[in-house]
Short mmCIF file of C-alpha atoms and ligand atoms in Angstrom, two decimals:
data_model
loop_
_atom_site.label_atom_id
_atom_site.label_comp_id
_atom_site.label_asym_id
_atom_site.label_seq_id
_atom_site.Cartn_x
_atom_site.Cartn_y
_atom_site.Cartn_z
CA MET A 1 -57.10 110.53 115.92
CA SER A 2 -58.03 107.92 118.60
CA ALA A 3 -59.00 110.51 121.60
CA GLN A 4 -56.50 108.01 123.43
CA ALA A 5 -54.09 109.71 121.16
CA SER A 6 -54.87 113.30 121.16
CA GLY A 7 -54.82 112.43 124.53
CA ALA A 8 -58.20 113.72 125.73
CA ILE A 9 -60.34 111.71 127.78
CA SER A 10 -61.27 108.07 126.22
CA ALA A 11 -65.15 107.17 125.92
CA HIS A 12 -66.22 105.81 129.23
CA GLY A 13 -65.40 101.64 129.84
CA GLY A 14 -62.02 102.77 128.28
CA GLY A 15 -62.46 102.60 124.37
CA GLU A 16 -63.79 103.92 121.78
CA LEU A 17 -66.47 106.26 120.52
CA ALA A 18 -69.41 104.25 119.94
CA ASP A 19 -70.17 105.58 116.49
CA LEU A 20 -73.47 104.00 114.87
CA LYS A 21 -74.76 106.49 112.29
CA ALA A 22 -74.20 104.54 108.47
CA PRO A 23 -72.05 105.92 106.80
CA ALA A 24 -73.63 107.97 103.87
CA ALA A 25 -73.30 105.60 100.91
CA GLU A 26 -74.78 103.03 103.35
CA ARG A 27 -78.46 105.31 104.30
CA THR A 28 -80.48 104.90 100.51
CA LYS A 29 -79.79 100.34 100.11
CA LEU A 30 -80.41 100.15 104.86
CA GLY A 31 -83.72 103.14 103.96
CA ALA A 32 -84.39 100.23 101.41
CA HIS A 33 -83.65 97.36 102.91
CA ALA A 34 -85.78 98.78 105.82
CA ALA A 35 -88.93 99.35 104.67
CA GLY A 36 -89.07 95.43 103.44
CA LEU A 37 -89.03 94.94 107.67
CA PRO A 38 -90.87 95.03 110.12
CA SER A 39 -91.33 98.22 112.24
CA VAL A 40 -91.11 99.14 116.21
CA THR A 41 -92.90 102.83 116.99
CA LEU A 42 -90.84 104.88 118.69
CA SER A 43 -91.51 106.98 121.92
CA SER A 44 -90.06 111.11 121.33
CA ARG A 45 -88.03 109.14 125.08
CA ASP A 46 -86.66 106.40 123.09
CA LEU A 47 -86.04 108.61 120.22
CA ALA A 48 -83.58 110.57 122.68
CA ASP A 49 -82.60 108.07 123.83
CA LEU A 50 -80.90 106.15 119.79
CA GLU A 51 -79.79 109.52 119.32
CA MET A 52 -78.16 109.68 122.32
CA LEU A 53 -76.63 105.73 122.14
CA ALA A 54 -76.12 106.49 117.79
CA SER A 55 -73.64 109.62 118.91
CA GLY A 56 -71.80 107.79 121.05
CA ALA A 57 -73.01 109.30 124.20
CA PHE A 58 -74.40 106.33 125.39
CA SER A 59 -70.98 104.35 125.58
CA PRO A 60 -70.40 101.47 125.70
CA LEU A 61 -73.37 100.88 124.43
CA THR A 62 -73.87 99.86 121.55
CA GLY A 63 -78.28 99.59 121.22
CA PHE A 64 -80.66 98.60 123.81
CA MET A 65 -79.91 96.65 126.35
CA THR A 66 -79.73 93.00 126.50
CA GLU A 67 -80.98 91.01 129.74
CA ALA A 68 -77.34 90.41 131.60
CA ASP A 69 -77.00 94.57 130.96
CA TYR A 70 -80.24 95.56 132.30
CA VAL A 71 -80.35 93.44 135.13
CA ARG A 72 -76.75 94.52 136.29
CA SER A 73 -77.50 97.49 135.46
CA ARG A 74 -80.41 97.48 137.90
CA ASP A 75 -79.13 95.85 140.45
CA ASP A 76 -75.53 96.46 141.03
CA MET A 77 -74.53 99.72 138.81
CA ARG A 78 -72.96 97.87 136.38
CA LEU A 79 -72.74 96.03 132.54
CA ALA A 80 -72.13 92.59 132.61
CA SER A 81 -69.21 93.61 131.94
CA GLY A 82 -68.04 95.01 134.95
CA VAL A 83 -68.58 99.01 134.06
CA PRO A 84 -70.24 101.37 136.02
CA TRP A 85 -74.19 102.26 134.24
CA SER A 86 -76.12 103.10 136.79
CA ILE A 87 -79.54 102.89 134.97
CA PRO A 88 -80.98 100.63 132.18
CA ILE A 89 -81.43 101.57 128.85
CA THR A 90 -84.22 99.76 127.22
CA LEU A 91 -86.39 99.41 124.18
CA GLY A 92 -89.34 98.54 125.90
CA VAL A 93 -93.12 96.95 123.12
CA GLU A 94 -96.70 95.45 123.21
CA GLN A 95 -96.01 91.44 124.18
CA ALA A 96 -98.48 91.13 120.12
CA GLN A 97 -95.61 93.13 119.01
CA ALA A 98 -93.05 91.02 119.63
CA ALA A 99 -95.06 87.88 119.76
CA LYS A 100 -94.73 88.92 115.97
CA LEU A 101 -90.90 89.02 115.79
CA LYS A 102 -87.54 86.65 116.09
CA PRO A 103 -84.17 87.15 117.37
CA GLY A 104 -81.84 87.10 114.90
CA ALA A 105 -83.93 88.93 112.42
CA ASP A 106 -83.71 92.84 112.28
CA VAL A 107 -86.33 95.42 112.87
CA ALA A 108 -86.69 98.67 111.08
CA LEU A 109 -86.75 101.38 113.95
CA ALA A 110 -89.60 104.38 113.44
CA ALA A 111 -90.56 107.88 114.49
CA GLU A 112 -94.29 108.54 115.26
CA ASP A 113 -95.01 109.43 112.51
CA GLY A 114 -94.17 106.24 110.49
CA THR A 115 -91.01 106.77 109.15
CA ARG A 116 -88.08 104.49 109.46
CA LEU A 117 -84.97 105.34 110.72
CA ALA A 118 -82.41 102.71 111.70
CA ILE A 119 -82.32 98.94 111.58
CA LEU A 120 -82.51 97.11 115.16
CA LYS A 121 -80.33 93.92 115.09
CA LEU A 122 -83.28 91.46 116.89
CA ALA A 123 -80.74 89.57 119.21
CA GLU A 124 -83.10 89.12 122.67
CA ILE A 125 -86.71 89.66 123.31
CA PHE A 126 -87.05 89.86 127.65
CA GLN A 127 -89.46 90.70 129.73
CA VAL A 128 -88.78 92.56 133.10
CA ASP A 129 -91.00 93.52 135.96
CA ARG A 130 -91.31 97.67 136.16
CA LYS A 131 -92.23 98.07 139.04
CA ARG A 132 -88.87 96.88 140.51
CA GLU A 133 -87.06 98.81 138.08
CA ALA A 134 -88.31 101.94 138.86
CA GLU A 135 -87.54 100.94 143.03
CA ALA A 136 -84.43 99.59 141.89
CA VAL A 137 -83.64 102.93 139.78
CA PHE A 138 -86.10 105.66 141.66
CA GLY A 139 -85.40 104.34 144.79
CA THR A 140 -89.73 103.78 144.77
CA PRO A 141 -92.43 102.75 142.46
CA ASP A 142 -94.47 105.49 143.07
CA GLU A 143 -96.56 106.90 140.94
CA ASN A 144 -96.83 110.64 141.59
CA HIS A 145 -93.31 110.21 141.05
CA PRO A 146 -92.16 111.50 137.02
CA GLY A 147 -89.17 109.07 136.61
CA ALA A 148 -90.92 105.61 137.92
CA LYS A 149 -94.53 106.88 136.57
CA ASN A 150 -92.25 106.68 132.91
CA VAL A 151 -90.87 103.27 133.44
CA ILE A 152 -94.17 101.55 134.78
CA ALA A 153 -95.79 102.60 132.01
CA THR A 154 -93.22 101.36 129.92
CA PRO A 155 -94.07 98.14 128.17
CA PRO A 156 -92.36 94.64 129.73
CA CYS A 157 -91.25 92.96 126.99
CA CYS A 158 -87.61 94.68 125.90
CA LEU A 159 -85.83 93.93 121.70
CA ALA A 160 -82.43 93.93 123.07
CA GLY A 161 -79.11 94.40 120.19
CA ARG A 162 -77.84 96.70 118.21
CA VAL A 163 -78.64 99.75 116.27
CA ILE A 164 -77.73 101.72 112.45
CA LEU A 165 -78.98 104.36 112.46
CA PHE A 166 -79.69 105.29 108.77
CA ALA A 167 -82.00 109.26 108.79
CA GLU A 168 -82.28 111.63 110.74
CA ILE A 169 -84.49 111.83 113.92
CA PRO A 170 -86.94 114.35 113.18
CA GLY A 171 -87.83 117.25 115.27
CA ARG A 172 -84.18 117.60 116.25
CA THR A 173 -83.95 121.29 118.68
CA PHE A 174 -81.48 123.55 118.73
CA ILE A 175 -79.29 122.29 115.81
CA GLU A 176 -76.71 125.46 116.09
CA TYR A 177 -75.68 123.82 119.34
CA ARG A 178 -76.89 119.95 119.15
CA LEU A 179 -72.90 119.02 119.07
CA GLU A 180 -72.84 115.53 119.50
CA PRO A 181 -69.33 114.10 121.50
CA ARG A 182 -67.07 113.76 118.62
CA GLN A 183 -67.83 117.63 117.78
CA THR A 184 -67.84 118.28 121.49
CA ARG A 185 -64.45 116.37 122.39
CA ALA A 186 -63.18 118.89 118.57
CA ALA A 187 -63.71 121.83 119.89
CA PHE A 188 -61.97 121.56 123.29
CA ALA A 189 -58.93 120.57 120.56
CA GLU A 190 -60.14 123.70 118.66
CA ARG A 191 -59.34 125.95 122.12
CA GLY A 192 -56.80 123.59 124.01
CA TRP A 193 -58.90 122.52 126.49
CA LYS A 194 -57.11 119.84 128.74
CA LYS A 195 -59.51 120.13 131.23
CA ILE A 196 -62.98 121.20 130.84
CA VAL A 197 -65.82 120.63 133.13
CA ALA A 198 -69.35 120.33 132.60
CA PHE A 199 -72.41 121.64 134.43
CA GLN A 200 -75.37 119.37 134.06
CA THR A 201 -78.98 121.70 134.52
CA ARG A 202 -82.52 120.92 133.52
CA ASN A 203 -82.67 125.22 134.95
CA PRO A 204 -82.79 128.52 134.19
CA ALA A 205 -79.19 130.18 135.17
CA HIS A 206 -79.21 131.61 138.82
CA ARG A 207 -76.00 133.24 140.45
CA ALA A 208 -76.35 130.41 142.15
CA HIS A 209 -75.10 128.23 139.47
CA GLU A 210 -72.98 131.28 137.92
CA TYR A 211 -70.76 130.35 141.22
CA ILE A 212 -70.13 127.39 141.24
CA GLN A 213 -69.80 126.83 137.05
CA LYS A 214 -66.90 129.91 138.39
CA ALA A 215 -65.59 128.47 140.97
CA ALA A 216 -65.01 125.06 138.89
CA LEU A 217 -63.42 127.25 135.82
CA GLU A 218 -60.68 128.54 138.21
CA ILE A 219 -59.60 125.15 138.07
CA CYS A 220 -59.98 124.25 134.89
CA ASP A 221 -59.18 124.86 130.86
CA GLY A 222 -63.06 125.09 129.72
CA LEU A 223 -66.33 124.99 130.77
CA LEU A 224 -69.59 123.44 128.85
CA LEU A 225 -72.77 124.21 129.88
CA HIS A 226 -74.67 121.66 129.10
CA PRO A 227 -77.95 122.10 129.52
CA LEU A 228 -80.17 118.88 129.24
CA VAL A 229 -83.29 119.45 126.04
CA GLY A 230 -84.50 116.23 126.26
CA GLU A 231 -88.36 115.70 127.67
CA THR A 232 -88.68 117.47 131.52
CA LYS A 233 -91.79 117.42 133.64
CA GLY A 234 -94.45 119.73 132.80
CA ASP A 235 -94.01 122.78 134.72
CA ASP A 236 -90.07 122.97 134.60
CA VAL A 237 -89.14 125.90 132.80
CA PRO A 238 -88.85 124.99 129.03
CA ALA A 239 -86.36 124.49 127.37
CA ALA A 240 -86.45 127.59 124.65
CA VAL A 241 -86.46 130.21 127.74
CA ARG A 242 -83.31 128.38 129.47
CA MET A 243 -81.95 128.84 126.30
CA GLU A 244 -82.19 131.70 126.25
CA THR A 245 -80.64 132.45 130.10
CA TYR A 246 -77.69 130.73 128.77
CA LYS A 247 -76.84 132.65 126.12
CA VAL A 248 -76.93 136.07 128.01
CA LEU A 249 -75.18 134.83 130.88
CA LEU A 250 -72.14 133.53 129.10
CA ASP A 251 -72.31 136.47 126.47
CA LEU A 252 -72.10 138.75 128.84
CA TYR A 253 -70.42 137.10 131.78
CA TYR A 254 -67.40 134.78 130.77
CA PRO A 255 -65.00 135.21 128.69
CA LYS A 256 -65.54 133.79 124.91
CA ASN A 257 -62.22 131.73 125.08
CA ARG A 258 -63.07 129.84 128.32
CA ALA A 259 -67.33 128.42 128.23
CA MET A 260 -69.17 126.54 125.63
CA LEU A 261 -72.69 126.76 125.30
CA SER A 262 -74.25 123.15 124.12
CA VAL A 263 -76.98 120.85 125.16
CA LEU A 264 -77.93 117.45 125.56
CA PRO A 265 -80.04 116.17 124.03
CA ALA A 266 -81.54 112.99 126.66
CA HIS A 267 -84.42 112.39 128.63
CA MET A 268 -84.68 113.90 132.28
CA ARG A 269 -85.62 111.27 134.45
CA TYR A 270 -85.47 112.30 138.21
CA GLY A 271 -83.43 109.86 138.73
CA GLY A 272 -81.23 111.19 141.48
CA PRO A 273 -78.16 109.47 142.38
CA ARG A 274 -78.57 107.23 140.11
CA GLU A 275 -78.54 109.75 137.38
CA ALA A 276 -76.14 111.63 138.65
CA ILE A 277 -74.17 108.33 137.72
CA LEU A 278 -75.32 108.75 133.51
CA HIS A 279 -74.71 112.21 133.43
CA ALA A 280 -71.19 112.50 134.35
CA ILE A 281 -70.18 109.04 132.37
CA MET A 282 -71.98 110.56 128.69
CA ARG A 283 -70.20 114.10 129.41
CA ARG A 284 -66.95 111.72 129.85
CA ASN A 285 -68.28 110.31 126.74
CA TYR A 286 -68.72 113.91 125.36
CA GLY A 287 -65.00 114.68 126.00
CA CYS A 288 -64.97 116.05 129.89
CA THR A 289 -62.61 115.54 132.53
CA HIS A 290 -64.63 117.80 135.38
CA PHE A 291 -68.21 116.63 136.19
CA ILE A 292 -70.62 119.33 138.85
CA VAL A 293 -72.35 117.46 141.52
CA GLY A 294 -74.44 119.81 143.38
CA ARG A 295 -77.13 119.19 145.90
CA ASP A 296 -79.83 117.43 145.27
CA HIS A 297 -78.77 116.40 141.97
CA ALA A 298 -81.11 115.68 138.78
CA GLY A 299 -83.50 115.17 142.45
CA VAL A 300 -87.82 115.61 142.14
CA GLY A 301 -89.88 116.41 145.54
CA ASN A 302 -88.36 115.15 148.28
CA TYR A 303 -87.69 111.52 147.16
CA TYR A 304 -83.50 112.46 147.61
CA GLY A 305 -81.37 113.26 150.68
CA THR A 306 -79.26 116.72 149.53
CA TYR A 307 -75.89 114.36 149.09
CA ASP A 308 -77.03 111.20 148.50
CA ALA A 309 -75.80 111.41 144.38
CA GLN A 310 -72.66 113.18 145.89
CA LYS A 311 -72.14 109.88 148.06
CA LEU A 312 -73.34 107.49 145.06
CA PHE A 313 -69.69 108.10 143.37
CA GLU A 314 -68.10 106.67 146.88
CA ARG A 315 -69.70 103.09 145.62
CA PHE A 316 -67.04 103.17 142.21
CA SER A 317 -62.44 104.04 142.25
CA PRO A 318 -62.24 107.19 140.43
CA ALA A 319 -60.52 105.20 138.08
CA GLU A 320 -63.56 103.41 136.35
CA ILE A 321 -66.29 106.66 136.04
CA GLY A 322 -62.82 108.29 134.45
CA ILE A 323 -64.62 111.71 135.12
CA THR A 324 -63.98 113.74 138.00
CA PRO A 325 -66.63 114.82 139.99
CA LEU A 326 -66.71 117.69 142.00
CA MET A 327 -69.45 118.09 144.69
CA PHE A 328 -70.29 121.77 145.51
CA GLU A 329 -72.23 122.83 148.90
CA ASN A 330 -76.25 125.32 148.76
CA THR A 331 -74.34 128.64 147.81
CA PHE A 332 -76.06 132.25 148.25
CA TYR A 333 -75.36 135.44 148.67
CA CYS A 334 -73.93 136.30 151.67
CA ARG A 335 -75.01 140.49 152.54
CA HIS A 336 -72.13 139.71 155.53
CA CYS A 337 -69.78 138.85 152.68
CA ALA A 338 -70.95 141.47 150.11
CA GLY A 339 -70.76 137.98 147.89
CA MET A 340 -71.43 134.54 146.69
CA ALA A 341 -70.42 132.54 149.09
CA SER A 342 -71.78 128.88 150.63
CA TYR A 343 -72.34 126.49 153.34
CA LYS A 344 -68.44 125.73 153.61
CA THR A 345 -67.22 129.30 152.93
CA CYS A 346 -69.21 132.08 154.77
CA PRO A 347 -69.81 132.15 158.53
CA HIS A 348 -73.36 133.72 158.89
CA GLY A 349 -76.35 132.77 159.38
CA ASP A 350 -79.37 132.51 157.28
CA ALA A 351 -80.46 135.78 157.82
CA ASP A 352 -77.38 137.65 155.84
CA ARG A 353 -77.79 134.82 153.88
CA LEU A 354 -80.71 135.54 150.21
CA ILE A 355 -81.79 132.24 150.02
CA LEU A 356 -85.80 132.14 147.68
CA SER A 357 -86.70 128.53 147.03
CA GLY A 358 -88.17 127.80 144.41
CA THR A 359 -91.41 128.88 144.84
CA LYS A 360 -91.19 131.16 145.63
CA VAL A 361 -88.68 132.43 142.60
CA ARG A 362 -91.29 131.24 140.75
CA GLU A 363 -93.89 133.34 142.27
CA MET A 364 -92.32 136.53 141.69
CA LEU A 365 -91.99 135.64 138.37
CA GLN A 366 -95.30 134.87 138.40
CA LYS A 367 -96.43 138.09 139.29
CA GLY A 368 -93.94 140.20 137.52
CA GLU A 369 -91.15 140.31 139.38
CA ALA A 370 -87.85 140.09 139.28
CA PRO A 371 -85.70 137.87 141.82
CA PRO A 372 -82.47 140.58 143.41
CA PRO A 373 -79.99 141.13 141.38
CA GLU A 374 -77.70 138.95 143.69
CA PHE A 375 -80.21 136.12 143.00
CA THR A 376 -80.26 136.85 138.76
CA ARG A 377 -78.71 138.48 136.32
CA PRO A 378 -80.98 141.73 135.69
CA GLU A 379 -81.28 140.12 131.85
CA ILE A 380 -81.53 137.37 132.61
CA ALA A 381 -84.62 138.11 134.78
CA ALA A 382 -85.56 140.10 132.62
CA ILE A 383 -85.65 137.01 130.41
CA LEU A 384 -87.56 134.98 133.04
CA VAL A 385 -90.58 137.59 134.09
CA GLU A 386 -91.15 138.26 130.09
CA ALA A 387 -91.89 134.21 129.52
CA MET A 388 -93.49 133.67 133.10
CA ARG A 389 -95.50 136.14 133.65
CA VAL A 390 -99.56 134.79 133.69
CA LYS A 391 -100.50 136.17 130.76
CA GLY A 392 -104.49 137.65 131.00
ZN1 LIG B 1 -71.14 135.28 155.10
#
């Protein structure tokens, strides 16, 4: 059944989900074909992009971007077709390697250990200016910005074309929770959910996150707690620890038939507003109808204004984004309100509000101190204290 026929939200761009995985019956043959092709080794971030492409999470993309898609997504946040797309998805290779390849030919894409995983139908080879790309996407070419640093370190020579995945991507974690867009869509249908809100996160779950999720759940049928588990910067809390906090949170504080945990295998770009748009687009492909955009979504350091991500959605019509962004304020526990609240709902002052910076929470955890229960559920604080305590 097609996505539209079942009443579910269409894939981004209005069509069907891309499916770039070879049928099981053709995999051996494609593997043999790939064995005789020139091969390109993928970085861990390239592999994550390949997985997102193959599963349809990057629909309507069917491969690494052509120059026309690249230029328009960089300059105008759209594909050449006009469909919104806020961050270029490219496969960068060294010039010497590209010089041996010809458009029109097939290229094998391989993991770092040399295992061939996919075929790239090489359509174009083109050169880009990575500094210009970083400036457009992140608002800065500053290499202290983790996303800009990664982009600038990527070779400027790009291979474009459709990909066909014929083998399992190695090193995939959290398999039990690694549902692809077709699988989350089936899971929502099975539960009878029509309005599904997605929550993107790369942080442990604190009360403020729980409050926002539940506020959104009041107007939706189900919540997809959708943590990003691809590469993050070194000082973010490791995905395995975060996953423990999400499982405990859902188990103890959410109705079983209203919330679901699944992981997003994408890598984190720290692209702030532009990445918020991409995060929303991906969740539409996973079948979600609503998407939570918090303050400083996908931000890092002081590169973006608190509400820049929320404002950027205004650049697009609701119909072309498709998924509905739900914008949230800073939330906290207020002693005077005796409950969770936000700047929007609480009339009191900061003296009544329990507000702890990320740095402060980190210091507490490293000293083995649990944040107060109004900030973090005790069961989650215990996991974080155990994981973060400076051993020795
Ligand atoms: Zn208050």
